[in-house]
XYZ file of C-alpha atoms in Angstrom:
143
model
C 112.575 5.956 56.264
C 111.299 5.507 52.724
C 110.530 8.669 50.765
C 106.894 8.914 49.690
C 105.873 10.856 46.593
C 102.345 11.738 45.533
C 102.064 11.701 41.734
C 98.853 13.443 40.694
C 97.717 12.753 37.131
C 94.706 13.702 35.054
C 95.322 11.784 31.837
C 96.672 14.823 29.984
C 99.933 14.954 28.046
C 101.444 17.250 30.663
C 100.637 14.833 33.471
C 102.281 12.051 31.451
C 105.371 14.237 31.111
C 105.355 14.484 34.909
C 105.266 10.665 35.097
C 108.201 10.431 32.680
C 110.206 13.068 34.565
C 109.561 11.401 37.899
C 110.698 8.059 36.458
C 113.978 9.694 35.408
C 114.453 11.239 38.852
C 113.747 8.140 40.919
C 116.458 6.256 39.039
C 118.911 8.455 40.983
C 117.454 7.592 44.415
C 119.546 5.231 46.539
C 116.299 3.658 47.768
C 113.231 3.547 45.535
C 110.545 5.922 46.810
C 106.993 4.837 47.527
C 104.865 6.256 44.707
C 101.234 7.144 45.351
C 99.458 7.579 42.013
C 96.395 9.802 42.380
C 93.535 10.671 40.087
C 90.819 13.036 41.285
C 87.522 12.838 39.428
C 85.423 16.015 39.479
C 81.995 15.308 40.950
C 78.970 15.168 38.686
C 76.465 17.791 39.864
C 73.570 15.984 41.477
C 70.034 16.881 40.592
C 67.563 16.262 37.813
C 68.117 12.877 36.200
C 71.139 12.111 38.380
C 68.918 12.109 41.457
C 67.549 8.810 40.121
C 70.950 7.176 39.551
C 72.039 4.651 42.153
C 75.209 5.114 44.162
C 76.555 1.886 42.639
C 75.981 3.183 39.087
C 77.599 6.510 39.904
C 80.571 4.799 41.584
C 80.979 2.529 38.537
C 80.964 5.586 36.273
C 83.632 7.318 38.378
C 85.757 4.147 38.419
C 85.468 3.662 34.642
C 86.432 7.277 33.930
C 89.359 7.095 36.335
C 90.639 3.833 34.845
C 90.562 5.415 31.388
C 92.449 8.541 32.496
C 94.981 6.525 34.522
C 95.763 3.906 31.848
C 98.760 5.606 30.215
C 100.380 6.610 33.530
C 99.916 3.085 34.899
C 101.420 1.576 31.748
C 104.493 3.838 31.996
C 105.076 3.020 35.652
C 104.622 -0.708 35.013
C 106.953 -0.656 31.981
C 109.625 0.973 34.162
C 109.090 -1.655 36.860
C 108.060 0.985 39.390
C 105.457 -0.171 41.899
C 102.813 2.295 43.010
C 99.782 2.559 45.219
C 96.659 3.698 43.388
C 94.291 6.309 44.795
C 91.078 7.412 43.102
C 88.989 10.165 44.675
C 86.004 12.288 43.735
C 85.959 15.965 44.642
C 87.876 19.198 44.245
C 91.333 18.278 42.969
C 93.690 20.757 44.656
C 92.480 20.366 48.260
C 92.284 16.576 47.862
C 95.828 16.370 46.461
C 97.228 18.387 49.363
C 95.153 16.560 51.983
C 96.101 13.087 50.744
C 99.796 13.986 50.475
C 99.724 15.070 54.115
C 97.783 12.034 55.310
C 100.184 9.678 53.536
C 103.287 11.416 54.862
C 104.552 12.320 51.403
C 107.683 14.436 51.042
C 106.888 15.681 47.521
C 103.921 16.257 45.220
C 104.655 15.733 41.521
C 102.260 16.896 38.837
C 102.029 18.408 35.384
C 101.006 21.931 34.461
C 98.958 22.631 31.391
C 101.078 25.677 30.576
C 98.184 28.006 29.860
C 100.031 31.002 31.241
C 99.641 33.199 34.300
C 96.650 35.171 33.035
C 94.657 32.078 32.104
C 95.618 30.465 35.413
C 94.464 33.526 37.330
C 91.160 33.646 35.486
C 90.429 29.912 35.283
C 91.940 28.719 38.566
C 94.728 26.285 37.819
C 94.772 23.128 39.939
C 98.566 23.235 39.968
C 98.619 26.835 41.193
C 96.103 26.021 43.922
C 98.138 23.008 45.045
C 101.261 25.187 45.306
C 99.354 27.724 47.417
C 97.705 25.143 49.676
C 100.629 22.795 50.247
C 103.435 23.096 52.747
C 105.230 20.326 50.803
C 107.488 20.894 47.815
C 105.573 20.636 44.545
C 107.433 19.486 41.437
C 105.633 20.934 38.425
C 106.436 19.639 34.948
C 105.315 21.624 31.949
């Protein structure tokens, strides 16, 4: 059975380091894993002016933002010749990452950590920390 890995990225330097690290690791696999590249877009609060924006316009905005944030990760995977399946979602990142990894039958979640420290993570609510708490899967965190 092929190993499936969920690679969650947000366009940051640390998430690109996670891409690079994962590319190094998969070179050692006897069979290439199935990579699921995920970007989770935070929802725009509805109300006010946004109440008058069409669903199509909002979806186009989410898609455009996601494409921008995914560009570097996609380029790195393509340059390495590593195929991937793209997933773009809107919502709360940590629960969506864990949920999708489970639904896809992934064996590992790979992601970057911003490295803001334990105190900042406790006060701000780190997505990486939440994923580690919510997931029953191993989570590879690259700093």
